[in-house]
């Protein structure tokens, strides 16, 4: 069973672990009972428990806000790098007379990108700290900007949990690398498109200038750089054209076309393609590690939970004696559902010989039957865990004694729906009847438990749902 095997669930698990390591165990009796009812191995139960605790604490919603902030920050940086790529291309070819030093233009287009790429490659080879693998700070700028967007009392905890989880699972290195390469790839593609647009719209004269080096050095450099682009069809200036491009001679249009092709070819071969391949590699390794997510169940914070989540005798329902006259409070929603809401109707500890259903219910309601035995309780909890019901209607016998265990069981079942109603069947209509005292005890205990919708008449229950 790996229903929760996704990176967001592991992130929440790390957040819960950090919270409990700093502030002590979180009260989780209801969540643990749900986890035990669903079953699975220890890792599945840890993930489900953390997800239920996160939903109760509001962390699941905060997690989605953080994910949105990461996306918005990446979009903002992507736009910035698109503008930067266009600006670099315009600056590389910006001259008053149209004369462009071809090598300086190439350095302007590829210099910073190549330095960043070499640093990334060096960090991979040296196996340094994972945070270094993002390059020269672009990914850190992305994370910093995301943290500025999301604010809240627990946002720092969830960000720390994200970094801790991603580092342990070897996701941090490749996610930051993927972001780094994506931003540079956008800048290079924009620069390439801008260079092509400028070359198509204006006339440029390419040349080289030097004080120390001779023409032969430039011949070797240009032909060496042009070898790989030439393999995919980009032109490389001939030896004669390179020697004549000293800025002292006027070259033909064909020679300028050769220089233009060489410049664009170098930009694609030494800029765009390496970044694209590195981006693809980072995404591939990121996805591979995401498919291999696993929990170190022997680390501090998880060992203590094994006995509670993997008991020798699994517990379903409420069978234990309650202490003092206390009952848990049911979590109810202020907004009352309608008849058409997704509703489940359950009979709780009714007499075995009692006919079911006890009354006619709307056709769209789901009939969960009568629940009394441990097996039936386990099946009910599994159903409520799988389905998402807006309304849970629990039917009990008002002629039975309202012991604390039953009320606690009702309170737990109420947590599986957005709204809960109690129907007390066989309620006396005359206060002089002997069972009227039991009805009063039911009403008192249900009120203490926080149930707001308690009915002795099923038709009244339906009428208030209209």
Coordinates of C-alpha atoms in Angstrom, one line a residue:
X1 CA 0.0 0.0 0.0
X2 CA 1.6 3.3 -1.2
X3 CA -1.3 5.6 -1.5
X4 CA 0.6 8.4 0.1
X5 CA 3.9 7.9 -1.8
X6 CA 4.3 11.4 -3.1
X7 CA 6.8 14.1 -2.2
X8 CA 4.3 16.3 -0.5
X9 CA 3.3 13.6 2.0
X10 CA 7.0 13.1 2.8
X11 CA 7.4 16.8 3.2
X12 CA 4.6 16.9 5.8
X13 CA 6.0 13.9 7.6
X14 CA 9.3 15.8 8.1
X15 CA 7.4 18.9 9.3
X16 CA 5.5 16.8 11.9
X17 CA 8.8 15.2 13.0
X18 CA 10.5 18.6 13.4
X19 CA 7.5 20.0 15.3
X20 CA 7.5 17.0 17.7
X21 CA 11.3 17.1 18.1
X22 CA 11.1 20.8 19.2
X23 CA 7.9 21.0 21.1
X24 CA 7.1 17.4 22.2
X25 CA 4.5 14.9 21.0
X26 CA 1.3 16.1 19.3
X27 CA -2.0 14.9 20.7
X28 CA -3.1 12.4 18.0
X29 CA -5.4 9.8 19.5
X30 CA -8.1 10.2 16.8
X31 CA -5.5 10.2 14.0
X32 CA -3.8 7.1 15.3
X33 CA -7.2 5.2 15.4
X34 CA -7.8 6.2 11.8
X35 CA -4.3 5.1 10.8
X36 CA -4.7 1.7 12.5
X37 CA -8.2 1.3 10.8
X38 CA -6.7 1.9 7.4
X39 CA -3.8 -0.4 7.9
X40 CA -0.6 -0.7 5.8
X41 CA 3.1 -1.0 6.7
X42 CA 4.8 1.3 9.2
X43 CA 5.9 3.8 6.5
X44 CA 2.3 4.1 5.2
X45 CA 1.0 4.7 8.7
X46 CA 3.6 7.4 9.4
X47 CA 2.7 9.2 6.2
X48 CA -1.1 9.0 6.9
X49 CA -0.7 10.2 10.4
X50 CA 1.3 13.2 9.4
X51 CA -1.2 14.0 6.6
X52 CA -4.1 13.9 9.1
X53 CA -2.2 16.0 11.6
X54 CA -1.3 18.5 8.9
X55 CA -4.9 18.8 7.8
X56 CA -6.0 19.4 11.4
X57 CA -3.3 22.0 11.9
X58 CA -3.9 23.8 8.6
X59 CA -0.4 22.9 7.4
X60 CA -1.8 21.2 4.2
X61 CA -3.2 24.5 3.1
X62 CA 0.0 26.4 4.0
X63 CA 1.9 23.8 2.1
X64 CA -0.1 24.5 -1.0
X65 CA 0.5 28.3 -0.5
X66 CA 4.3 27.6 -0.4
X67 CA 4.1 25.5 -3.5
X68 CA 2.2 28.4 -5.3
X69 CA 4.8 30.9 -4.0
X70 CA 7.6 28.7 -5.5
X71 CA 5.8 28.6 -8.8
X72 CA 5.2 32.4 -8.8
X73 CA 8.8 33.1 -7.9
X74 CA 10.0 30.9 -10.7
X75 CA 7.7 32.6 -13.2
X76 CA 9.0 36.0 -12.0
X77 CA 12.7 34.9 -12.3
X78 CA 11.9 33.4 -15.7
X79 CA 10.6 36.7 -17.0
X80 CA 13.6 38.5 -15.6
X81 CA 16.0 36.1 -17.3
X82 CA 14.1 36.4 -20.6
X83 CA 14.6 40.2 -20.4
X84 CA 18.3 39.7 -19.4
X85 CA 18.9 37.4 -22.3
X86 CA 17.5 40.0 -24.7
X87 CA 19.5 42.8 -23.1
X88 CA 22.8 40.9 -23.3
X89 CA 22.2 40.1 -27.0
X90 CA 21.4 43.8 -27.7
X91 CA 24.5 44.9 -25.8
X92 CA 26.8 42.4 -27.5
X93 CA 25.9 43.8 -31.0
X94 CA 25.4 47.4 -29.9
X95 CA 27.8 49.6 -32.0
X96 CA 27.4 53.0 -33.6
X97 CA 28.9 52.0 -37.0
X98 CA 27.7 48.4 -37.1
X99 CA 31.3 47.1 -36.6
X100 CA 31.3 44.2 -34.1
X101 CA 34.3 42.6 -32.5
X102 CA 33.1 39.0 -32.9
X103 CA 35.1 37.5 -30.1
X104 CA 34.0 40.1 -27.6
X105 CA 30.4 39.6 -28.7
X106 CA 30.8 35.8 -28.1
X107 CA 32.3 36.4 -24.7
X108 CA 29.4 38.8 -23.8
X109 CA 26.9 36.2 -24.9
X110 CA 28.5 33.1 -23.3
X111 CA 30.9 34.4 -20.7
X112 CA 28.9 34.4 -17.5
X113 CA 26.8 31.4 -18.5
X114 CA 29.9 29.4 -19.2
X115 CA 31.4 30.3 -15.9
X116 CA 28.2 29.3 -14.1
X117 CA 28.1 26.0 -16.0
X118 CA 31.7 25.2 -15.3
X119 CA 31.2 25.9 -11.6
X120 CA 28.2 23.5 -11.6
X121 CA 30.2 20.8 -13.3
X122 CA 33.1 21.3 -10.9
X123 CA 30.7 21.0 -7.9
X124 CA 29.4 17.7 -9.3
X125 CA 32.9 16.3 -9.8
X126 CA 34.0 17.3 -6.3
X127 CA 30.8 16.0 -4.6
X128 CA 30.6 19.1 -2.4
X129 CA 27.6 20.3 -0.4
X130 CA 24.3 19.8 -2.1
X131 CA 23.4 23.5 -2.0
X132 CA 26.4 24.3 -4.1
X133 CA 25.1 22.3 -7.0
X134 CA 22.6 25.0 -7.9
X135 CA 25.3 27.1 -9.6
X136 CA 26.1 30.6 -8.6
X137 CA 23.0 31.6 -6.5
X138 CA 20.1 31.6 -8.9
X139 CA 18.3 28.8 -7.2
X140 CA 18.9 30.4 -3.8
X141 CA 17.4 33.6 -5.1
X142 CA 14.4 31.6 -6.2
X143 CA 14.0 30.1 -2.6
X144 CA 14.6 33.5 -1.0
X145 CA 12.0 35.2 -3.1
X146 CA 9.5 32.3 -2.3
X147 CA 10.1 32.8 1.4
X148 CA 9.3 36.5 1.1
X149 CA 5.9 35.7 -0.5
X150 CA 4.5 33.3 2.1
X151 CA 4.1 34.6 5.7
X152 CA 2.6 32.8 8.7
X153 CA 3.4 31.3 12.1
X154 CA 4.4 28.0 10.7
X155 CA 5.9 29.0 7.3
X156 CA 9.4 28.8 8.7
X157 CA 8.8 25.3 10.0
X158 CA 7.5 24.1 6.7
X159 CA 10.3 25.7 4.7
X160 CA 12.9 24.0 7.1
X161 CA 11.0 20.7 6.7
X162 CA 11.1 21.1 2.9
X163 CA 14.9 21.7 2.8
X164 CA 15.5 18.9 5.3
X165 CA 13.3 16.4 3.5
X166 CA 14.7 17.3 0.0
X167 CA 18.2 17.0 1.3
X168 CA 17.7 13.6 2.9
X169 CA 15.9 12.3 -0.2
X170 CA 18.6 13.7 -2.6
X171 CA 16.0 15.9 -4.2
X172 CA 17.5 19.3 -3.2
X173 CA 20.6 19.0 -5.4
X174 CA 18.7 18.2 -8.6
X175 CA 15.7 20.4 -8.0
X176 CA 18.0 23.4 -7.6
X177 CA 20.0 22.3 -10.6
X178 CA 16.9 22.1 -12.7
X179 CA 15.8 25.6 -11.7
X180 CA 19.3 27.0 -12.4
X181 CA 19.6 25.4 -15.8
X182 CA 16.0 26.4 -16.7
X183 CA 16.7 30.0 -16.1
X184 CA 19.9 30.1 -18.0
X185 CA 18.3 28.1 -20.9
X186 CA 15.6 30.8 -21.1
X187 CA 18.2 33.5 -21.2
X188 CA 20.2 31.8 -23.9
X189 CA 17.2 31.0 -26.1
X190 CA 16.1 34.6 -25.8
X191 CA 19.6 35.8 -26.6
X192 CA 19.8 33.5 -29.6
X193 CA 16.4 34.7 -30.9
X194 CA 17.3 38.4 -30.3
X195 CA 20.7 37.9 -32.2
X196 CA 18.9 36.4 -35.1
X197 CA 16.3 39.2 -35.1
X198 CA 19.1 41.8 -35.1
X199 CA 21.1 40.1 -37.8
X200 CA 18.0 40.0 -39.9
X201 CA 17.1 43.6 -39.4
X202 CA 20.5 45.4 -39.4
X203 CA 23.8 45.2 -41.3
X204 CA 26.8 44.3 -39.1
X205 CA 30.5 44.1 -40.0
X206 CA 32.3 41.5 -38.0
X207 CA 36.0 41.7 -37.2
X208 CA 38.6 40.9 -34.6
X209 CA 41.1 43.2 -32.9
X210 CA 44.3 42.5 -31.0
X211 CA 47.5 44.2 -29.9
X212 CA 49.4 41.1 -28.6
X213 CA 48.3 38.2 -30.7
X214 CA 48.8 37.4 -34.4
X215 CA 46.3 36.4 -37.1
X216 CA 47.3 32.8 -36.8
X217 CA 46.0 32.6 -33.3
X218 CA 42.6 33.8 -34.3
X219 CA 42.5 31.4 -37.2
X220 CA 43.1 28.5 -34.9
X221 CA 40.6 29.8 -32.3
X222 CA 37.8 30.5 -34.8
X223 CA 38.2 27.2 -36.6
X224 CA 38.5 25.3 -33.3
X225 CA 35.3 26.8 -32.0
X226 CA 33.6 26.4 -35.3
X227 CA 34.3 22.6 -35.6
X228 CA 31.3 21.4 -33.6
X229 CA 28.8 23.9 -35.0
X230 CA 30.0 22.9 -38.5
X231 CA 28.9 19.3 -37.8
X232 CA 25.3 20.4 -37.7
X233 CA 25.4 22.8 -40.7
X234 CA 26.7 26.1 -39.3
X235 CA 29.3 27.8 -41.5
X236 CA 32.8 28.6 -40.3
X237 CA 34.7 31.5 -42.0
X238 CA 37.6 30.3 -44.2
X239 CA 41.2 31.1 -43.3
X240 CA 41.3 33.9 -45.9
X241 CA 38.1 35.5 -44.4
X242 CA 39.4 35.3 -40.9
X243 CA 42.7 36.9 -41.8
X244 CA 40.9 39.7 -43.7
X245 CA 38.6 40.4 -40.8
X246 CA 41.1 42.6 -39.0
X247 CA 38.9 45.7 -39.3
X248 CA 41.2 47.2 -41.9
X249 CA 39.5 45.6 -45.0
X250 CA 36.0 45.7 -46.2
X251 CA 34.6 42.2 -46.5
X252 CA 31.8 41.0 -48.8
X253 CA 28.3 40.2 -47.6
X254 CA 29.0 36.5 -48.0
X255 CA 31.8 36.8 -45.5
X256 CA 29.5 38.6 -43.0
X257 CA 27.0 35.8 -43.4
X258 CA 29.7 33.3 -42.5
X259 CA 30.6 35.2 -39.4
X260 CA 26.9 35.5 -38.4
X261 CA 26.4 31.7 -38.9
X262 CA 29.5 31.0 -36.8
X263 CA 28.4 33.3 -34.0
X264 CA 24.9 31.8 -33.8
X265 CA 26.3 28.3 -34.1
X266 CA 28.7 28.9 -31.2
X267 CA 25.9 30.3 -29.1
X268 CA 23.7 27.2 -29.7
X269 CA 26.5 24.6 -29.4
X270 CA 28.3 26.0 -26.4
X271 CA 25.4 27.7 -24.7
X272 CA 21.9 26.4 -25.5
X273 CA 22.6 22.6 -26.0
X274 CA 24.8 22.1 -22.8
X275 CA 22.2 23.9 -20.7
X276 CA 19.4 21.9 -22.3
X277 CA 21.2 18.6 -21.7
X278 CA 22.0 19.5 -18.1
X279 CA 18.4 20.6 -17.5
X280 CA 17.1 17.3 -18.9
X281 CA 19.6 15.3 -16.8
X282 CA 18.6 17.2 -13.6
X283 CA 14.9 16.6 -14.3
X284 CA 15.6 12.9 -15.0
X285 CA 17.5 12.4 -11.8
X286 CA 15.0 14.4 -9.8
X287 CA 12.1 12.2 -11.0
X288 CA 14.2 9.1 -10.4
X289 CA 14.8 10.1 -6.8
X290 CA 11.1 11.1 -6.4
X291 CA 10.1 7.6 -7.4
X292 CA 12.5 6.1 -4.8
X293 CA 11.3 8.1 -1.8
X294 CA 11.5 6.2 1.5
X295 CA 11.3 7.0 5.2
X296 CA 14.2 6.2 7.5
X297 CA 12.0 4.6 10.2
X298 CA 14.9 4.2 12.5
X299 CA 15.6 7.9 13.0
X300 CA 14.7 9.7 16.2
X301 CA 11.0 10.6 16.3
X302 CA 9.8 7.6 14.4
X303 CA 11.0 4.8 16.6
X304 CA 8.7 5.9 19.4
X305 CA 5.7 5.7 17.2
X306 CA 6.1 2.1 16.0
X307 CA 4.4 0.5 19.0
X308 CA 1.4 2.9 18.8
X309 CA 1.0 2.7 15.0
X310 CA 1.7 -1.0 14.8
X311 CA 0.1 -2.5 17.9
X312 CA 0.0 -6.3 18.3
X313 CA -3.8 -6.1 18.7
X314 CA -5.2 -3.4 16.5
X315 CA -7.9 -1.2 18.1
X316 CA -11.0 -0.1 16.3
X317 CA -13.9 1.8 17.9
X318 CA -14.2 2.7 21.6
X319 CA -14.3 -0.2 23.9
X320 CA -12.3 1.0 26.8
X321 CA -13.8 2.4 29.9
X322 CA -13.8 6.2 30.0
X323 CA -12.4 7.9 33.0
X324 CA -14.4 10.5 35.1
X325 CA -17.6 11.8 33.4
X326 CA -15.8 13.2 30.4
X327 CA -16.5 12.7 26.7
X328 CA -14.5 14.0 23.7
X329 CA -15.9 16.8 21.7
X330 CA -17.3 16.3 18.2
X331 CA -16.0 18.6 15.5
X332 CA -19.0 20.0 13.8
X333 CA -19.3 22.5 10.9
X334 CA -21.5 25.6 11.3
X335 CA -22.8 25.4 7.7
X336 CA -25.7 22.9 7.6
X337 CA -25.7 20.6 4.6
X338 CA -28.7 19.9 2.3
X339 CA -30.5 16.7 1.4
X340 CA -28.5 16.5 -1.8
X341 CA -25.1 16.6 0.0
X342 CA -23.0 13.5 0.0
X343 CA -24.4 11.7 3.1
X344 CA -23.8 8.4 4.8
X345 CA -26.4 6.9 7.2
X346 CA -25.1 4.5 9.9
X347 CA -26.8 2.6 12.7
X348 CA -24.6 2.4 15.8
X349 CA -25.0 -0.5 18.3
X350 CA -28.6 -1.2 17.5
X351 CA -30.3 -4.4 18.5
X352 CA -29.4 -7.2 16.1
X353 CA -33.0 -8.1 15.5
X354 CA -34.0 -4.5 14.7
X355 CA -35.1 -4.0 11.1
X356 CA -32.8 -1.8 9.0
X357 CA -33.0 0.8 7.7
X358 CA -35.1 2.2 10.5
X359 CA -36.7 4.7 8.3
X360 CA -36.9 5.7 4.7
X361 CA -33.9 7.9 3.7
X362 CA -33.2 10.0 0.6
X363 CA -32.2 7.9 -2.4
X364 CA -28.8 9.7 -2.8
X365 CA -27.7 8.8 0.8
X366 CA -25.3 6.0 1.2
X367 CA -26.5 3.2 3.6
X368 CA -23.6 1.9 5.7
X369 CA -25.8 -0.5 7.6
X370 CA -25.7 -1.3 11.3
X371 CA -22.3 -1.4 13.0
X372 CA -21.7 -3.2 16.2
X373 CA -18.9 -5.8 16.0
X374 CA -15.2 -5.0 15.7
X375 CA -15.1 -6.2 12.1
X376 CA -18.0 -3.9 11.2
X377 CA -16.3 -1.0 12.9
X378 CA -13.1 -1.6 10.9
X379 CA -15.1 -1.7 7.7
X380 CA -16.9 1.5 8.6
X381 CA -13.7 3.3 9.4
X382 CA -12.2 2.1 6.1
X383 CA -15.2 3.4 4.2
X384 CA -15.1 6.8 5.9
X385 CA -11.4 7.1 5.3
X386 CA -11.7 6.3 1.6
X387 CA -14.8 8.5 0.9
X388 CA -15.3 12.2 1.6
X389 CA -18.7 12.7 3.1
X390 CA -20.2 16.1 3.7
X391 CA -22.8 14.8 6.1
X392 CA -22.6 11.9 8.6
X393 CA -25.9 10.8 10.1
X394 CA -25.6 8.4 13.1
X395 CA -28.6 6.5 14.3
X396 CA -28.7 5.3 17.9
X397 CA -31.3 3.7 20.1
X398 CA -32.6 6.1 22.7
X399 CA -33.8 3.1 24.8
X400 CA -30.2 2.0 25.3
X401 CA -28.0 3.4 28.0
X402 CA -25.8 6.3 26.8
X403 CA -22.5 5.1 28.1
X404 CA -19.4 7.2 27.6
X405 CA -17.8 4.7 25.3
X406 CA -20.6 5.0 22.8
X407 CA -20.6 8.8 22.9
X408 CA -16.9 8.8 22.4
X409 CA -17.3 6.5 19.4
X410 CA -19.9 8.9 18.0
X411 CA -17.6 11.8 18.5
X412 CA -14.8 10.0 16.6
X413 CA -17.1 9.1 13.7
X414 CA -18.2 12.8 13.5
X415 CA -14.7 13.8 12.6
X416 CA -15.0 11.9 9.3
X417 CA -17.6 14.3 7.9
X418 CA -17.9 18.0 7.4
X419 CA -21.2 17.9 9.4
X420 CA -22.8 15.3 11.7
X421 CA -26.3 14.7 12.8
X422 CA -27.6 12.3 15.5
X423 CA -31.0 10.5 15.2
X424 CA -32.3 9.1 18.4
X425 CA -34.8 6.4 17.4
X426 CA -37.4 5.0 19.8
X427 CA -37.4 8.2 21.7
X428 CA -40.3 8.5 24.1
X429 CA -43.0 11.1 23.3
X430 CA -44.3 11.2 26.9
X431 CA -42.0 12.4 29.7
X432 CA -43.8 10.0 32.1
X433 CA -42.5 7.0 30.3
X434 CA -39.6 5.1 32.1
X435 CA -37.3 5.6 29.1
X436 CA -37.6 9.4 29.3
X437 CA -34.7 9.5 31.8
X438 CA -32.5 7.7 29.3
X439 CA -33.5 10.2 26.6
X440 CA -32.5 13.0 28.9
X441 CA -29.2 11.3 29.6
X442 CA -28.6 11.0 25.9
X443 CA -29.3 14.6 25.2
X444 CA -27.1 15.7 28.1
X445 CA -24.1 13.6 27.0
X446 CA -24.5 14.5 23.4
X447 CA -24.6 18.2 24.3
X448 CA -21.4 17.9 26.4
X449 CA -19.8 16.2 23.4
X450 CA -20.6 19.2 21.2
X451 CA -23.3 17.7 19.0
X452 CA -25.6 20.5 17.8
X453 CA -27.9 18.5 15.5
X454 CA -29.7 15.9 17.6
X455 CA -33.2 14.7 16.6
X456 CA -35.8 12.4 17.9
X457 CA -37.9 12.8 14.8
X458 CA -36.3 11.8 11.5
X459 CA -38.8 13.9 9.5
X460 CA -37.6 17.0 11.4
X461 CA -34.0 16.1 10.5
X462 CA -34.9 16.0 6.8
X463 CA -37.0 19.2 7.0
X464 CA -34.1 21.2 8.4
X465 CA -31.9 20.0 5.6
X466 CA -34.2 21.7 3.0

